[in-house]
Short mmCIF file of C-alpha atoms in Angstrom, two decimals:
data_model
loop_
_atom_site.label_atom_id
_atom_site.label_comp_id
_atom_site.label_asym_id
_atom_site.label_seq_id
_atom_site.Cartn_x
_atom_site.Cartn_y
_atom_site.Cartn_z
CA MET A 1 0.00 0.00 0.00
CA LYS A 2 1.60 3.26 -1.15
CA HIS A 3 1.58 6.05 1.44
CA ILE A 4 0.70 9.54 0.16
CA LEU A 5 1.10 12.80 2.07
CA LEU A 6 -1.61 15.29 1.04
CA VAL A 7 -0.61 18.85 1.96
CA GLU A 8 -3.71 21.00 1.48
CA ASP A 9 -5.75 23.40 3.64
CA ASP A 10 -9.08 23.28 1.76
CA GLU A 11 -11.10 20.76 3.78
CA ASN A 12 -13.71 20.16 1.06
CA PHE A 13 -11.00 19.46 -1.50
CA VAL A 14 -9.19 17.21 0.99
CA PHE A 15 -12.31 15.14 1.62
CA GLY A 16 -12.83 14.37 -2.07
CA ILE A 17 -9.19 13.58 -2.86
CA GLU A 18 -8.69 11.51 0.30
CA TYR A 19 -11.85 9.50 -0.41
CA THR A 20 -10.75 8.81 -3.98
CA LEU A 21 -7.21 7.77 -3.06
CA THR A 22 -8.34 5.54 -0.19
CA ASN A 23 -10.76 3.73 -2.48
CA GLU A 24 -7.88 3.11 -4.88
CA GLY A 25 -5.90 1.39 -2.14
CA TYR A 26 -3.58 4.23 -1.11
CA LYS A 27 -2.88 5.19 2.48
CA VAL A 28 -3.31 8.96 2.95
CA THR A 29 -1.92 11.27 5.62
CA HIS A 30 -3.31 14.81 5.56
CA ALA A 31 -1.43 17.95 6.59
CA GLY A 32 -3.11 21.37 6.52
CA THR A 33 0.03 23.44 7.11
CA LEU A 34 3.74 23.37 6.35
CA GLU A 35 4.50 22.57 9.98
CA GLU A 36 2.14 19.58 9.99
CA ALA A 37 3.63 18.42 6.68
CA ARG A 38 7.19 18.63 8.04
CA ASP A 39 6.22 16.59 11.10
CA ALA A 40 4.39 13.96 9.02
CA PHE A 41 7.27 13.62 6.58
CA ALA A 42 9.80 13.28 9.39
CA GLN A 43 7.82 10.66 11.29
CA THR A 44 6.37 8.53 8.49
CA GLU A 45 7.69 6.75 5.41
CA ILE A 46 6.04 8.74 2.62
CA GLU A 47 6.17 7.53 -0.99
CA LEU A 48 4.54 10.50 -2.75
CA ILE A 49 3.53 14.05 -1.81
CA LEU A 50 0.54 15.96 -3.22
CA LEU A 51 1.41 19.56 -2.43
CA ASP A 52 -0.65 22.75 -2.58
CA ILE A 53 1.22 26.02 -3.14
CA ASN A 54 -0.71 28.49 -0.97
CA LEU A 55 -0.79 27.32 2.65
CA PRO A 56 -1.64 29.19 5.90
CA ASP A 57 1.98 29.33 7.11
CA GLY A 58 3.89 29.62 3.83
CA THR A 59 4.11 28.10 0.37
CA GLY A 60 4.50 24.63 -1.01
CA TYR A 61 7.59 25.88 -2.82
CA GLU A 62 9.33 26.20 0.56
CA LEU A 63 8.50 22.62 1.53
CA CYS A 64 9.52 21.26 -1.86
CA LYS A 65 12.89 23.01 -1.61
CA GLU A 66 13.46 21.69 1.94
CA ILE A 67 12.57 18.12 1.02
CA ARG A 68 14.79 18.08 -2.05
CA VAL A 69 17.82 18.74 0.16
CA GLU A 70 17.44 15.28 1.70
CA SER A 71 14.98 13.25 -0.37
CA GLN A 72 13.90 12.47 -3.92
CA VAL A 73 10.39 11.41 -2.88
CA PRO A 74 7.99 12.15 -5.78
CA ILE A 75 6.13 15.47 -5.49
CA ILE A 76 3.07 16.59 -7.47
CA PHE A 77 1.89 20.17 -7.06
CA LEU A 78 -1.90 20.68 -6.91
CA THR A 79 -2.83 24.34 -7.19
CA ALA A 80 -5.18 26.95 -8.60
CA LEU A 81 -2.17 28.87 -9.95
CA ASP A 82 -1.91 27.88 -13.61
CA GLU A 83 0.36 30.57 -15.04
CA GLU A 84 3.48 29.27 -16.75
CA ILE A 85 5.78 30.99 -14.27
CA ASN A 86 4.17 29.03 -11.40
CA VAL A 87 4.47 25.74 -13.26
CA VAL A 88 8.13 26.39 -14.12
CA ALA A 89 8.92 27.45 -10.55
CA GLY A 90 7.55 24.21 -9.15
CA LEU A 91 9.35 22.01 -11.65
CA ASP A 92 12.62 23.92 -11.22
CA LEU A 93 12.49 23.20 -7.49
CA GLY A 94 12.38 19.49 -8.24
CA ALA A 95 8.66 18.65 -8.43
CA ASP A 96 7.80 15.66 -10.60
CA ASP A 97 4.49 16.95 -11.93
CA TYR A 98 2.00 19.81 -11.66
CA MET A 99 -1.82 19.82 -11.82
CA THR A 100 -4.16 22.81 -11.69
CA LYS A 101 -7.53 22.88 -9.94
CA PRO A 102 -10.23 21.82 -10.43
CA ILE A 103 -8.61 18.39 -10.39
CA ARG A 104 -10.02 15.58 -12.53
CA THR A 105 -9.76 12.48 -10.36
CA LYS A 106 -9.04 10.02 -13.17
CA GLU A 107 -6.24 12.21 -14.46
CA LEU A 108 -4.83 12.59 -10.95
CA LEU A 109 -4.80 8.81 -10.42
CA SER A 110 -3.14 8.33 -13.79
CA ARG A 111 -0.43 10.88 -12.98
CA ILE A 112 0.19 9.41 -9.54
CA LYS A 113 0.69 5.96 -11.05
CA ALA A 114 3.00 7.33 -13.74
CA VAL A 115 5.14 9.23 -11.22
CA LEU A 116 5.37 6.25 -8.87
CA ARG A 117 6.26 3.98 -11.78
CA ARG A 118 9.07 6.31 -12.90
CA ASN A 119 10.47 6.49 -9.38
CA SER A 120 10.05 2.88 -8.35
CA ARG A 121 13.00 0.70 -7.52
CA PRO A 122 13.15 -2.80 -8.98
CA GLU A 123 11.71 -5.28 -6.50
CA GLN A 124 13.98 -8.16 -5.58
CA TYR A 125 12.19 -11.39 -4.84
CA SER A 126 13.33 -14.54 -3.13
CA ASN A 127 12.62 -17.76 -5.01
CA ILE A 128 10.60 -19.41 -2.24
CA TRP A 129 7.66 -17.71 -0.55
CA LYS A 130 5.76 -19.16 2.39
CA SER A 131 2.36 -18.15 3.68
CA GLY A 132 0.19 -20.25 5.95
CA GLU A 133 -0.27 -23.66 4.32
CA PHE A 134 1.32 -22.47 1.08
CA GLU A 135 4.78 -22.59 -0.45
CA VAL A 136 5.41 -20.84 -3.75
CA ARG A 137 8.50 -21.55 -5.87
CA VAL A 138 8.54 -18.39 -7.93
CA LEU A 139 11.16 -19.27 -10.55
CA GLU A 140 9.59 -22.66 -11.17
CA GLY A 141 6.05 -21.26 -11.28
CA VAL A 142 4.82 -23.90 -8.84
CA VAL A 143 2.50 -23.64 -5.81
CA PHE A 144 2.15 -26.21 -3.02
CA LYS A 145 -0.53 -26.41 -0.34
CA ASN A 146 0.37 -28.71 2.53
CA LYS A 147 3.11 -30.11 0.26
CA MET A 148 0.59 -31.00 -2.48
CA GLU A 149 0.97 -29.17 -5.79
CA VAL A 150 -1.85 -26.80 -6.73
CA PRO A 151 -2.29 -26.67 -10.54
CA LEU A 152 -2.67 -23.05 -11.65
CA THR A 153 -2.88 -21.36 -15.03
CA THR A 154 -0.26 -18.72 -15.83
CA LEU A 155 -2.70 -15.90 -15.12
CA GLU A 156 -3.87 -17.48 -11.86
CA PHE A 157 -0.24 -17.86 -10.76
CA ARG A 158 0.48 -14.18 -11.49
CA LEU A 159 -2.68 -13.12 -9.66
CA LEU A 160 -1.67 -15.20 -6.64
CA LEU A 161 1.82 -13.66 -6.60
CA MET A 162 0.37 -10.17 -6.78
CA LEU A 163 -1.90 -10.78 -3.78
CA MET A 164 0.74 -12.62 -1.74
CA SER A 165 3.36 -9.92 -2.34
CA HIS A 166 1.07 -7.44 -0.51
CA PRO A 167 0.07 -9.53 2.53
CA LYS A 168 -2.86 -8.17 4.53
CA GLN A 169 -3.00 -5.11 2.28
CA ILE A 170 -5.86 -4.19 -0.02
CA CYS A 171 -5.15 -4.55 -3.73
CA SER A 172 -7.71 -2.47 -5.60
CA ARG A 173 -9.44 -4.03 -8.60
CA THR A 174 -8.02 -1.24 -10.76
CA SER A 175 -4.42 -1.90 -9.73
CA ILE A 176 -4.83 -5.66 -10.23
CA LEU A 177 -6.33 -5.16 -13.69
CA GLU A 178 -3.54 -2.81 -14.76
CA LYS A 179 -0.77 -5.07 -13.44
CA LEU A 180 -2.19 -8.25 -14.93
CA TRP A 181 -2.77 -6.55 -18.27
CA ASP A 182 0.82 -5.25 -18.27
CA VAL A 183 2.45 -8.61 -17.54
CA SER A 184 0.18 -10.85 -19.58
CA GLY A 185 -0.33 -8.73 -22.67
CA GLU A 186 -3.98 -9.79 -22.64
CA PHE A 187 -6.96 -7.51 -22.16
CA ILE A 188 -8.55 -8.29 -18.79
CA ASP A 189 -11.77 -6.55 -17.81
CA ASP A 190 -13.60 -6.36 -14.50
CA ASN A 191 -15.80 -9.38 -15.16
CA THR A 192 -12.82 -11.48 -16.24
CA LEU A 193 -11.01 -10.61 -13.02
CA SER A 194 -14.00 -11.82 -10.98
CA VAL A 195 -13.89 -15.13 -12.86
CA HIS A 196 -10.16 -15.56 -12.21
CA ILE A 197 -10.60 -14.76 -8.51
CA ARG A 198 -13.39 -17.33 -8.24
CA ARG A 199 -11.34 -20.02 -10.02
CA LEU A 200 -8.28 -19.28 -7.90
CA ARG A 201 -10.34 -19.57 -4.72
CA GLU A 202 -11.68 -22.92 -5.89
CA LYS A 203 -8.09 -24.17 -6.10
CA VAL A 204 -6.57 -22.68 -2.92
CA GLU A 205 -9.43 -22.35 -0.43
CA GLU A 206 -10.93 -25.16 1.66
CA THR A 207 -14.32 -23.48 1.37
CA PRO A 208 -14.34 -21.10 -1.63
CA ALA A 209 -17.65 -19.55 -0.57
CA ALA A 210 -16.10 -18.59 2.78
CA PRO A 211 -12.48 -17.81 1.84
CA GLN A 212 -9.77 -17.54 4.49
CA TYR A 213 -6.94 -16.35 2.25
CA ILE A 214 -8.36 -14.37 -0.69
CA VAL A 215 -10.74 -11.98 1.04
CA THR A 216 -13.03 -9.55 -0.77
CA ILE A 217 -12.99 -5.95 0.40
CA ARG A 218 -16.39 -4.88 -0.86
CA GLY A 219 -16.33 -2.01 -3.32
CA VAL A 220 -12.53 -1.81 -3.32
CA GLY A 221 -10.71 -5.02 -4.20
CA TYR A 222 -9.08 -8.05 -2.58
CA LYS A 223 -6.62 -8.90 0.19
CA TRP A 224 -4.33 -11.87 0.86
CA ASN A 225 -5.23 -12.44 4.50
CA ALA A 226 -2.00 -14.03 5.76
CA GLU A 227 1.60 -12.97 6.27
CA THR A 228 4.07 -13.89 3.51
CA THR A 229 7.76 -14.58 4.10
CA GLY A 230 10.34 -14.45 1.31
CA ALA A 231 8.39 -12.07 -0.90
CA TYR A 232 11.19 -9.49 -0.66
CA ARG A 233 14.91 -9.82 0.00
#
């Protein structure tokens, strides 16, 4: 779950953006002032900052400049100031992107994903993952449950890896669809994803209708409901 720091003093705007991001599976910390933002950034591992320019105790430019001294965390400015000089000023200070209000939520989500993708570090996986009754041999593409092999299709295997690599975290349907489409090269729509989830449950769950591992988070997505060891080195 990616952690986003939203630095914005307009409560109505905050409510809408925070609701949207949370539904997409992001964790959001809100700061209404520069001082609150500094404290949040110092105390929490933040992976992206959405930063307003005009704040009660200063400007977002100040915070951006301070952060760039010690960190390359992605920063996207969100502001009503759309003149070229404001855009250039933000980018020159090291911001990764710039959006003017009113914000279109689909465009914001797209830009967040693009910025995170550009700034992501390659994940290093161990070959053997263990979770509850399961053992996954990643390089061999094989899954065992209680030492008995579970036959999975290629897409089911990739879906299982995606869920297990984010143990006890919500994977939104949108993020799953995008990731599976990227790695498989096939078009996968919402209905197809539901079918794959159902088939995967039939193979890994004792009682598919009452799953213990692949849990549905209604209206959001799915969660692998067990700790996983070996997913990251």
